[in-house]
mmCIF file of C-alpha atoms in Angstrom:
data_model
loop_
_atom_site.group_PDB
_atom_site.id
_atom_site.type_symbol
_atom_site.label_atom_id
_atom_site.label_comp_id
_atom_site.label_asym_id
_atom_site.label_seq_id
_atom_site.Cartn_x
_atom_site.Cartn_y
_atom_site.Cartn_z
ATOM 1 C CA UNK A 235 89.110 111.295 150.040
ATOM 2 C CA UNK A 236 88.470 110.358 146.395
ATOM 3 C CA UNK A 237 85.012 110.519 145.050
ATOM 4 C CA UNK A 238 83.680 107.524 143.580
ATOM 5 C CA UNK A 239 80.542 106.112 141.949
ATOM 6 C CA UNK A 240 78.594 105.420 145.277
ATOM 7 C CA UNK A 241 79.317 109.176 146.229
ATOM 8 C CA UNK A 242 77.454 110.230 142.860
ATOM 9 C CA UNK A 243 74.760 107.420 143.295
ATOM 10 C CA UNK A 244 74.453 108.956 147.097
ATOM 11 C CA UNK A 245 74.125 112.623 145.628
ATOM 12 C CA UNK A 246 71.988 112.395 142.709
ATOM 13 C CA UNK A 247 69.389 110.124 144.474
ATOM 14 C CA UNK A 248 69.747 107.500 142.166
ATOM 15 C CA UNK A 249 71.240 103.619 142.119
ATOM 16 C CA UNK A 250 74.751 102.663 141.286
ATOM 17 C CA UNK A 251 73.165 101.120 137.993
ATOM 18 C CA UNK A 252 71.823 104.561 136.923
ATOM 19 C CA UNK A 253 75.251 106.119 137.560
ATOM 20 C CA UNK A 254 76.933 103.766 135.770
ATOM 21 C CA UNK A 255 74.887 103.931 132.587
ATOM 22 C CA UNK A 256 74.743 107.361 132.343
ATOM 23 C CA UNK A 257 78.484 107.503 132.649
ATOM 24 C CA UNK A 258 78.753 105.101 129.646
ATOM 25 C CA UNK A 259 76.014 106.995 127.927
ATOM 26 C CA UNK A 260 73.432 104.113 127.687
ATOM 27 C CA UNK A 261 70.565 105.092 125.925
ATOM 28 C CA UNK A 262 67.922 103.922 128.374
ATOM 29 C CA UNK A 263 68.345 106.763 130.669
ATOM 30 C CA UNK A 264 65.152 109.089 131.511
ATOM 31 C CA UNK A 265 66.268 112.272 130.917
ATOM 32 C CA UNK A 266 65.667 113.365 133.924
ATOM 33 C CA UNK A 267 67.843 111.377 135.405
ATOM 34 C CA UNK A 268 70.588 111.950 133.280
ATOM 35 C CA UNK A 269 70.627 115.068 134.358
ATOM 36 C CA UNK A 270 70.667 114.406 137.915
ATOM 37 C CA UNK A 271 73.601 112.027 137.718
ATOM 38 C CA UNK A 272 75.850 115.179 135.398
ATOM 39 C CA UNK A 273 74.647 117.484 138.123
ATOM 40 C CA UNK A 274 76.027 115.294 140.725
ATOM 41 C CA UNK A 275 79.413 114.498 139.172
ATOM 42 C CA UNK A 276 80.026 118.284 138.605
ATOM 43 C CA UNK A 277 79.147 119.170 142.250
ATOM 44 C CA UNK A 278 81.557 116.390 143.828
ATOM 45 C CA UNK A 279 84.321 117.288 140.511
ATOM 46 C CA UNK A 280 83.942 113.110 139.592
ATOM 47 C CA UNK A 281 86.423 111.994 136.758
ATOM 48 C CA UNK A 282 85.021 108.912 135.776
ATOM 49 C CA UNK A 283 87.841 106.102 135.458
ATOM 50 C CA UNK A 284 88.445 105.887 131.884
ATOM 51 C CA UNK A 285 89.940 102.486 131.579
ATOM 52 C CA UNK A 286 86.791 101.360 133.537
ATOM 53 C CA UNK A 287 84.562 103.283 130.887
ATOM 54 C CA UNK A 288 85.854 101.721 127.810
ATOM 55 C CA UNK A 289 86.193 97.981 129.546
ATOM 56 C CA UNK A 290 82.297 98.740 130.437
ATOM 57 C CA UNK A 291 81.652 99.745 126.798
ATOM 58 C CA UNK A 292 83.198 96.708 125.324
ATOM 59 C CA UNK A 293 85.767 99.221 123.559
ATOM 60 C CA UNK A 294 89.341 99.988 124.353
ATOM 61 C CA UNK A 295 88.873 103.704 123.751
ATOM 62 C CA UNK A 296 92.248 103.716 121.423
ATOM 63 C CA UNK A 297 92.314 104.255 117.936
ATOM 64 C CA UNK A 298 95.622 103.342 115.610
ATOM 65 C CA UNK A 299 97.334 105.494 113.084
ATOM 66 C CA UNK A 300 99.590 103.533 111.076
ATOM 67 C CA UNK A 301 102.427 106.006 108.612
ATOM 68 C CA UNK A 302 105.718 105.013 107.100
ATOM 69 C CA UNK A 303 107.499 107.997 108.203
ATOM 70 C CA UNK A 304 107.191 111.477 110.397
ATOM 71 C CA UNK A 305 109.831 113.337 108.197
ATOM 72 C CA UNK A 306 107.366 115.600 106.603
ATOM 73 C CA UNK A 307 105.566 118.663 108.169
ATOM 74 C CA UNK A 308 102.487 117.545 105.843
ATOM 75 C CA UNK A 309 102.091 114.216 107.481
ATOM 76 C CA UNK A 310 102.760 115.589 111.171
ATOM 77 C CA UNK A 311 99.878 118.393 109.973
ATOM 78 C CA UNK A 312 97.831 115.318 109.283
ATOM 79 C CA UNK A 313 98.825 113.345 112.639
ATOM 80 C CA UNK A 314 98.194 116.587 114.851
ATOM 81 C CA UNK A 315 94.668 117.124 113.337
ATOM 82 C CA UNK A 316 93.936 113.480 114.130
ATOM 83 C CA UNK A 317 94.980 113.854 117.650
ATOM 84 C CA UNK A 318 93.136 116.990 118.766
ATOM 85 C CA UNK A 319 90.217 115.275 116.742
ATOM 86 C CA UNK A 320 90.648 112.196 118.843
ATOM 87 C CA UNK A 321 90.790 113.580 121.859
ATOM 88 C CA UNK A 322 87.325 115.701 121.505
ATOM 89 C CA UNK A 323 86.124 112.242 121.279
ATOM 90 C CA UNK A 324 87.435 110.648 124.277
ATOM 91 C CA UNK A 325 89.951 108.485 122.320
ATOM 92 C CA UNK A 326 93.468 108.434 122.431
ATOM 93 C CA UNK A 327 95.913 107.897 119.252
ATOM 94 C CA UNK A 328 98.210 104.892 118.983
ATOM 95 C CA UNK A 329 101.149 105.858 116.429
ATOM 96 C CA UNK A 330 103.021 103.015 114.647
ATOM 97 C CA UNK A 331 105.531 103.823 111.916
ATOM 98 C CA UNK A 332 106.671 101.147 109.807
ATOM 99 C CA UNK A 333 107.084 100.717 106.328
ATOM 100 C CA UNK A 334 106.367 96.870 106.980
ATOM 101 C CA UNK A 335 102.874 96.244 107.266
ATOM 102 C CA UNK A 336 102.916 92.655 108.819
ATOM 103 C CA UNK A 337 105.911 93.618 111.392
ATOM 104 C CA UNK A 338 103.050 96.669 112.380
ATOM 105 C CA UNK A 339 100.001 93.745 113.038
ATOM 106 C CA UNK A 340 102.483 91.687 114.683
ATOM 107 C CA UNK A 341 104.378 93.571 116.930
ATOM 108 C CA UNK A 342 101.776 96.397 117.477
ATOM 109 C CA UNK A 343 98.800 97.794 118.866
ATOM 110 C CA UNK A 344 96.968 96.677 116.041
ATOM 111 C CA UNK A 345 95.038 93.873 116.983
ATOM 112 C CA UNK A 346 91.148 93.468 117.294
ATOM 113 C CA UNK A 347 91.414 93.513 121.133
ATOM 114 C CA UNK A 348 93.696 96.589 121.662
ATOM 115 C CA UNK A 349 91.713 99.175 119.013
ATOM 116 C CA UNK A 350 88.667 100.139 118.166
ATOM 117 C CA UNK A 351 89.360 101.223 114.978
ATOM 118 C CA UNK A 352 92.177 102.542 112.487
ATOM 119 C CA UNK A 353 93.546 104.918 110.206
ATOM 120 C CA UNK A 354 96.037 104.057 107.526
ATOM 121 C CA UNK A 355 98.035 106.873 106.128
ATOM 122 C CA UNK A 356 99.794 106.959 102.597
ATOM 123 C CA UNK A 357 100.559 103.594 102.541
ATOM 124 C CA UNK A 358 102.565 101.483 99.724
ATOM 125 C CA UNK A 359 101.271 97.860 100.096
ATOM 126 C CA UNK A 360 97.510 98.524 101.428
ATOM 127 C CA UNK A 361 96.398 95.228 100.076
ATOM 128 C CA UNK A 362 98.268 93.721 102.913
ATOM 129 C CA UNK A 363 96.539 96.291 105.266
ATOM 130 C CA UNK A 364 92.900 95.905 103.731
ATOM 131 C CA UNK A 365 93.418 92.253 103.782
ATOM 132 C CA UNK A 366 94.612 92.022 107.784
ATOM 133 C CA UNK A 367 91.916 95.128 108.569
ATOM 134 C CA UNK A 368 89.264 93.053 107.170
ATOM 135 C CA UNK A 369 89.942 89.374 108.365
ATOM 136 C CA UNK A 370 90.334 91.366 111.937
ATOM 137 C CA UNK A 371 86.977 92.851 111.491
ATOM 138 C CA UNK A 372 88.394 95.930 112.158
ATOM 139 C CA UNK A 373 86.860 99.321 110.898
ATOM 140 C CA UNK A 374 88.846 101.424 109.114
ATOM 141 C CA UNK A 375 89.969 104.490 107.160
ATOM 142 C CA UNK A 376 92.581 105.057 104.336
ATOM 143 C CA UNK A 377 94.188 108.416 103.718
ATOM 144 C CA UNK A 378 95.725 109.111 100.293
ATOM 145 C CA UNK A 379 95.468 105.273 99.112
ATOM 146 C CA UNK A 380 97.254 104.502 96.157
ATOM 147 C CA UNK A 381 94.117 102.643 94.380
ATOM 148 C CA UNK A 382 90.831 102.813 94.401
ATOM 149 C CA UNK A 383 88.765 100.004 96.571
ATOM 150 C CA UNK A 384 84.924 99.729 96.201
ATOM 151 C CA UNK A 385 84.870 97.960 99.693
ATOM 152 C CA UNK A 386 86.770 100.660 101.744
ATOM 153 C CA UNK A 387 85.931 104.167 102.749
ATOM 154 C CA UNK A 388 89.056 106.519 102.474
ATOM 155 C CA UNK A 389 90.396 110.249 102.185
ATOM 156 C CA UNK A 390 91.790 111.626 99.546
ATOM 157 C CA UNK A 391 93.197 114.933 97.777
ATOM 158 C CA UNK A 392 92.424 115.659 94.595
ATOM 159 C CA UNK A 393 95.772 115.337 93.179
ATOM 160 C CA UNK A 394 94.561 116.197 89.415
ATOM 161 C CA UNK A 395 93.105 119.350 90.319
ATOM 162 C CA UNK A 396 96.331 120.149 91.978
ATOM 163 C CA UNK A 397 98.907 119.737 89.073
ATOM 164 C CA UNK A 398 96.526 121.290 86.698
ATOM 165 C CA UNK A 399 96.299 125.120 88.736
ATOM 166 C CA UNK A 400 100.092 123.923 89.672
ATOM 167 C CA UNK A 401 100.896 123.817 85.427
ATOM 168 C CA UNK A 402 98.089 126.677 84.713
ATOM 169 C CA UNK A 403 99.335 128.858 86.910
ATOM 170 C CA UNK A 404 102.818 128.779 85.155
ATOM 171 C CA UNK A 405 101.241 128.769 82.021
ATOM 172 C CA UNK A 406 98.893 132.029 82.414
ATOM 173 C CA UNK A 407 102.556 133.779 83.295
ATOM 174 C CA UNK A 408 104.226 133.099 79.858
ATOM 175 C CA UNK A 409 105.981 130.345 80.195
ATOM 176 C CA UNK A 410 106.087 127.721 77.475
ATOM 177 C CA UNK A 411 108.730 125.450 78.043
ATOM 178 C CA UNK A 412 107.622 123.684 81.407
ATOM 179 C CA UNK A 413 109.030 120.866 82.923
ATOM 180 C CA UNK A 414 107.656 118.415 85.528
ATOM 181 C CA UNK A 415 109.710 116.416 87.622
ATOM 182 C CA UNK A 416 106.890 113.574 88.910
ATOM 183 C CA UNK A 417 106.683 111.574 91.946
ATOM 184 C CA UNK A 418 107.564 107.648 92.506
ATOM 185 C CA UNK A 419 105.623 104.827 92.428
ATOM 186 C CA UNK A 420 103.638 103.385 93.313
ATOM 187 C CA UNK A 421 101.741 106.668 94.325
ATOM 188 C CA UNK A 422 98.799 107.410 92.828
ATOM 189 C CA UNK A 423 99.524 111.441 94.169
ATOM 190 C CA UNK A 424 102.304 111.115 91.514
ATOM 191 C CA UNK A 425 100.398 109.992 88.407
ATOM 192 C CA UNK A 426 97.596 112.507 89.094
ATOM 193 C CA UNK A 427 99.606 115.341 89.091
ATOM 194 C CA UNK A 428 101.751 114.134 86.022
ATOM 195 C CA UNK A 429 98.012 113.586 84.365
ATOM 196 C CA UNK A 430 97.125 117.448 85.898
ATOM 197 C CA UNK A 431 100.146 118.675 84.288
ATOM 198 C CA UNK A 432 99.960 116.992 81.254
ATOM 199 C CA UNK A 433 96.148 118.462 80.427
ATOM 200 C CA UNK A 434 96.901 122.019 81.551
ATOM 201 C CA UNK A 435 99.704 121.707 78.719
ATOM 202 C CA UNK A 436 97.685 120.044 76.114
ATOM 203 C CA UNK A 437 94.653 122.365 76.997
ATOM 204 C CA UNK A 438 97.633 125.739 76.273
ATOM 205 C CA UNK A 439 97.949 124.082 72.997
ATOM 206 C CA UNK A 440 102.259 123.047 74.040
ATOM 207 C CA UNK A 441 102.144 119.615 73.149
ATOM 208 C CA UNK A 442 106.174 119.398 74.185
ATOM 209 C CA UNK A 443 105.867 117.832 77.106
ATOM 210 C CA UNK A 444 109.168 117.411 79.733
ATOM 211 C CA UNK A 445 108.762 115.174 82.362
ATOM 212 C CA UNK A 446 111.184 113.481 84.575
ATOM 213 C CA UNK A 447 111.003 110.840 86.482
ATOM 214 C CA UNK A 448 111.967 112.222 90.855
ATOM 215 C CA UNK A 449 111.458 110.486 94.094
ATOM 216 C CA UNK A 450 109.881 112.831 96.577
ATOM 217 C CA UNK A 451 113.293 114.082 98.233
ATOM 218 C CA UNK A 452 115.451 117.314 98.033
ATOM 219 C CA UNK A 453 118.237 115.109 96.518
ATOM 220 C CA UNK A 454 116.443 114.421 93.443
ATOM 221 C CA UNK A 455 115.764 117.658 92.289
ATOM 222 C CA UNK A 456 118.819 118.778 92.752
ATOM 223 C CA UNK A 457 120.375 116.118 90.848
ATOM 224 C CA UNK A 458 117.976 116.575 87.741
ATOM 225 C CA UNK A 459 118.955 120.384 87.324
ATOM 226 C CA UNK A 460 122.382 119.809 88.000
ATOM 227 C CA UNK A 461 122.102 117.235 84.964
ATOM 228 C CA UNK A 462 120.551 119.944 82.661
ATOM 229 C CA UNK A 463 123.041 122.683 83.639
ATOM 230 C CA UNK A 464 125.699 120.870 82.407
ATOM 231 C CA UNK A 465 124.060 119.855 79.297
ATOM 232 C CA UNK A 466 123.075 123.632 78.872
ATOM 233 C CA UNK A 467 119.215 122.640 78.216
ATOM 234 C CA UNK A 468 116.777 124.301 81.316
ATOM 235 C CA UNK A 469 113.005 125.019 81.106
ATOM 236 C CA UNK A 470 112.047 128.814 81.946
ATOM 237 C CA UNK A 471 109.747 126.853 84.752
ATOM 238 C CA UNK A 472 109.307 123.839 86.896
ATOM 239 C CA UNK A 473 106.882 121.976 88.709
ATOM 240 C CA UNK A 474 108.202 119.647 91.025
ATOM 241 C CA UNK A 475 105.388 116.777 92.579
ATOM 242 C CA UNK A 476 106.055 118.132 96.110
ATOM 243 C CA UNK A 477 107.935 120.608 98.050
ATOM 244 C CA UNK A 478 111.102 118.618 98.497
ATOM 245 C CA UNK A 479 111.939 118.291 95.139
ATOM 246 C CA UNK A 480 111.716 122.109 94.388
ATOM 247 C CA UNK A 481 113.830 122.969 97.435
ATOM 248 C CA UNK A 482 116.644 121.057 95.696
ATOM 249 C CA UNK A 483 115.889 122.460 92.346
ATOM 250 C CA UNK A 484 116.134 125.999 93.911
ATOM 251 C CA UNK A 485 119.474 125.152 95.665
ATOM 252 C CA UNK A 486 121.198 123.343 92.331
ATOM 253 C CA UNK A 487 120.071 126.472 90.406
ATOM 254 C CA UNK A 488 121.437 129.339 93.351
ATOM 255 C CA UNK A 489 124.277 127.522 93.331
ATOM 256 C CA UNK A 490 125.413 128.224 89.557
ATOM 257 C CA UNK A 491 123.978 131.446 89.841
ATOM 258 C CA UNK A 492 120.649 131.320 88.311
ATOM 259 C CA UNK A 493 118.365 134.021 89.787
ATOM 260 C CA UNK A 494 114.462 132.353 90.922
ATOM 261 C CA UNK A 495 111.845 133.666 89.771
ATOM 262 C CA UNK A 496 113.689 136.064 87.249
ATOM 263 C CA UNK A 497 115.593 133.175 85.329
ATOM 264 C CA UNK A 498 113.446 130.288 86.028
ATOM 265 C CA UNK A 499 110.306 129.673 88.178
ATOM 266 C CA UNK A 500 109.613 127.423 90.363
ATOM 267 C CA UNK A 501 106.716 125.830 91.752
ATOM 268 C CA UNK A 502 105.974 122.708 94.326
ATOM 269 C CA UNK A 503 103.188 120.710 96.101
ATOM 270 C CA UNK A 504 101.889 120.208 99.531
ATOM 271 C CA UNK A 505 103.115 123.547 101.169
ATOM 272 C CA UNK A 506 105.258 121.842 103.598
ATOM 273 C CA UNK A 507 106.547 124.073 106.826
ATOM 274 C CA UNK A 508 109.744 125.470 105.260
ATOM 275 C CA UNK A 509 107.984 126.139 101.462
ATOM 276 C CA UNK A 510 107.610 130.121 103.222
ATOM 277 C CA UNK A 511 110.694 130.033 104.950
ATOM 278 C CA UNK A 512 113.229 129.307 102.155
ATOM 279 C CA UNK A 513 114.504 132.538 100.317
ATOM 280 C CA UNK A 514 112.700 132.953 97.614
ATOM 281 C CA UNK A 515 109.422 131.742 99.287
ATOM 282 C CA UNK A 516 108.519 128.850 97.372
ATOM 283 C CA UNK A 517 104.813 129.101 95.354
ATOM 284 C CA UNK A 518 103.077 125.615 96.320
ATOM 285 C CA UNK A 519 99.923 123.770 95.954
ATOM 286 C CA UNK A 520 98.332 123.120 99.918
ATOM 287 C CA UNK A 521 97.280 119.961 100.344
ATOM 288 C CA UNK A 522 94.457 120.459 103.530
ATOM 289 C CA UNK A 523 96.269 118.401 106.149
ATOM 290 C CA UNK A 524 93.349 119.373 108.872
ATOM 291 C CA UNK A 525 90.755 118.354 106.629
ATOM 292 C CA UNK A 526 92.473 115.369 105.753
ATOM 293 C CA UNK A 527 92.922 114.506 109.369
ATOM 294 C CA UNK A 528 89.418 115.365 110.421
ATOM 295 C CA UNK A 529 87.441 114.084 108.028
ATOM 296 C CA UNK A 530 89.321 110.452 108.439
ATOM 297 C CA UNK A 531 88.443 110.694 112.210
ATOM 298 C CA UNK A 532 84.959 111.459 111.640
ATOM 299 C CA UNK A 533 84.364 108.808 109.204
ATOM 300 C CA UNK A 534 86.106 106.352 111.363
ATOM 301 C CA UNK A 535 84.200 107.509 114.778
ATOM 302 C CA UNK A 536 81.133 106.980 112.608
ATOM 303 C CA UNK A 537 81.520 103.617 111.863
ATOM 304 C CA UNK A 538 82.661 102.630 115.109
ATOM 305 C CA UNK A 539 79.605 104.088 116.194
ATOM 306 C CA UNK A 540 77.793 102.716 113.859
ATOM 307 C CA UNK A 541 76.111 105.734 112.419
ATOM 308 C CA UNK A 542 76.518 104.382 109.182
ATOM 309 C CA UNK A 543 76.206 100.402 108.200
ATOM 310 C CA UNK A 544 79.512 98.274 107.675
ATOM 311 C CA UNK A 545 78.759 97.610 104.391
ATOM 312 C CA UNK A 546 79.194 101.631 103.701
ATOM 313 C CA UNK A 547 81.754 102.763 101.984
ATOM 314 C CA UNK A 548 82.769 106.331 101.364
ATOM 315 C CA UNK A 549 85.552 108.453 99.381
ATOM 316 C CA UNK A 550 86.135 111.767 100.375
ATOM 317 C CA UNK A 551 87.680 114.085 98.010
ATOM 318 C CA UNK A 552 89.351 117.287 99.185
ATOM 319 C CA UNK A 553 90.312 119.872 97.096
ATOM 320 C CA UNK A 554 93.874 121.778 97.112
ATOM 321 C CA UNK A 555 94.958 125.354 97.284
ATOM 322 C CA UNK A 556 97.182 126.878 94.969
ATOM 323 C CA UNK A 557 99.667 129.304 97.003
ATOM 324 C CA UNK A 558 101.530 131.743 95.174
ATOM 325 C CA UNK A 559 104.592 133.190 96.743
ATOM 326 C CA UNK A 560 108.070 134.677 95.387
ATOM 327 C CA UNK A 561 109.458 131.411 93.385
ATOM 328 C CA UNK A 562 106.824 132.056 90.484
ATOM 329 C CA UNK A 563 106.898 135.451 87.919
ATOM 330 C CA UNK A 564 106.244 136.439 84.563
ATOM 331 C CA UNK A 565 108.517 134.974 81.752
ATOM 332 C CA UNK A 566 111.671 136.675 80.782
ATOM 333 C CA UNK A 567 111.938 137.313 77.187
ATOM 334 C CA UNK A 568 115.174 138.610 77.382
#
């Protein structure tokens, strides 16, 4: 027979009431009796109902992650941490992808009644999101916003910091002329690493800069080296805004014959799954997906909890990892 709250209220002494408090961790418990009631529910194995916990805690117990896409090992990294987070918690993780923010509040999870909270990740129009969030009154976190918001707490990478080691590190090897293919719009990962880039240069004392304008996808780079193949004018190295991007600039230059690292170098960002498992291994900045994931979950959970006030804001800035593998050597003077 299953065990239910009057079995633990029979066991432990103590009145439904007690029970029941104690299993939504109500703070005005005696010890003691806390105690008493755990003791019980481990003896008799009780699983307290967990729809009936949240409904008794005025929460839902579900927490919404909304991302425009799941084709990248980075974001999934991000997603996974979230999860395992989540669950620690007692929550569980409502996914929506969209790229269409009002289709996600409309046709979604996503309402004041159905979440406690959310987490927004990378997205391109997050004044629609801030603007629905906050007319919900719902608490939430941005990871890697595109702008910065006084009024919103959010988790970033430092994206600078990144395409500076990412340019430095081709720089401290010899190499001179160094190319950077950038990121799209509107992402503010994409002018921060152009900015990175374009310091580490000026800082060398090689004020040539070449920078090209990509768009985050394996097709890109390849196109761009194809381009300067045929116009017989290639850098010595390259750093590409992510990982994508130099896994098509490695396959445009194989496929003419140009040897990686000994004829050019080649360097990406965010250390996606396959940056190790492409031949050459592919030298990459990390981005810390776990950290990103935690610390968003943490922040959020905190709020909820209200552990810190509403009116707090926070930005949390992570730093990345430069990797190096086999895509990166010395210049070749000859």
């Amino acid at each position: 027979m299953k065990v239910n709250i009057f079995d633990v209220a029979k066991k432990s002494g103590l009145s439904v009431v007690t029970v029941s408090r104690v299993i939504n961790q109500a703070g005005t418990v005696r010890e003691r009796n806390r105690q008493k009631v755990l003791q019980a529910m481990k003896e008799l194995d009780y699983q307290p109902n967990a729809a009936a916990r949240s409904l008794a805690r005025g929460k839902t117990g579900i927490i919404g992650v909304a991302i425009s896409t799941l084709n990248d090992s980075f974001f999934d990294a991000v997603v996974k941490e979230m999860n395992d987070r989540l669950a620690e918690r007692g929550y569980f993780l409502a996914l929506s992808v969209s790229t269409d923010v009002f289709k996600s509040f409309e046709n979604s999870l996503f309402q004041e009644d159905r979440v406690d909270g959310l987490i927004v990740v990378s997205p391109t129009n997050e004044f629609a999101y801030i603007t629905e969030l906050q007319k919900k009154k719902i608490p939430f976190v941005l990871i890697d916003n595109q702008y910065c918001h006084d009024a919103v707490s959010s988790v970033i990478v430092d994206n600078f910091i990144g395409g500076y080691e990412a340019t430095k590190h081709l720089i401290d090897l010899g190499h001179q002329t160094i190319a950077h293919i950038r990121g799209p719009e509107p992402f503010l990962s994409s002018a921060e690493r152009e900015r990175g880039y374009i310091h580490a240069m000026s800082e060398a004392g090689l004020t040539e800069l070449w920078i090209e304008q990509g768009d985050f996808s394996i097709s890109s780079g390849y196109d761009i080296v194809d381009g300067w193949i045929r116009n017989k004018k290639v850098p010595t190295a390259i750093f590409a805004a992510d990982d994508f991007i130099a896994i098509g600039l490695m396959d445009a230059c194989k496929t003419v014959g140009y040897r990686i690292p000994n004829d050019i170098s080649i360097i990406g960002f965010d250390d996606q799954i396959f940056a190790s498992e492409f031949r050459p291994h592919l030298t990459t900045v990390r981005q810390p997906a776990g950290e990103l994931g935690r610390c968003a979950v943490d922040e959020l959970i905190r709020k909820i909890d209200g552990v810190v006030d509403a009116d707090t804001y926070h930005t949390i800035k992570l730093l990345p990892e430069l990797v190096v593998r086999q895509s990166t050597a010395k210049r070749n003077h000859t």
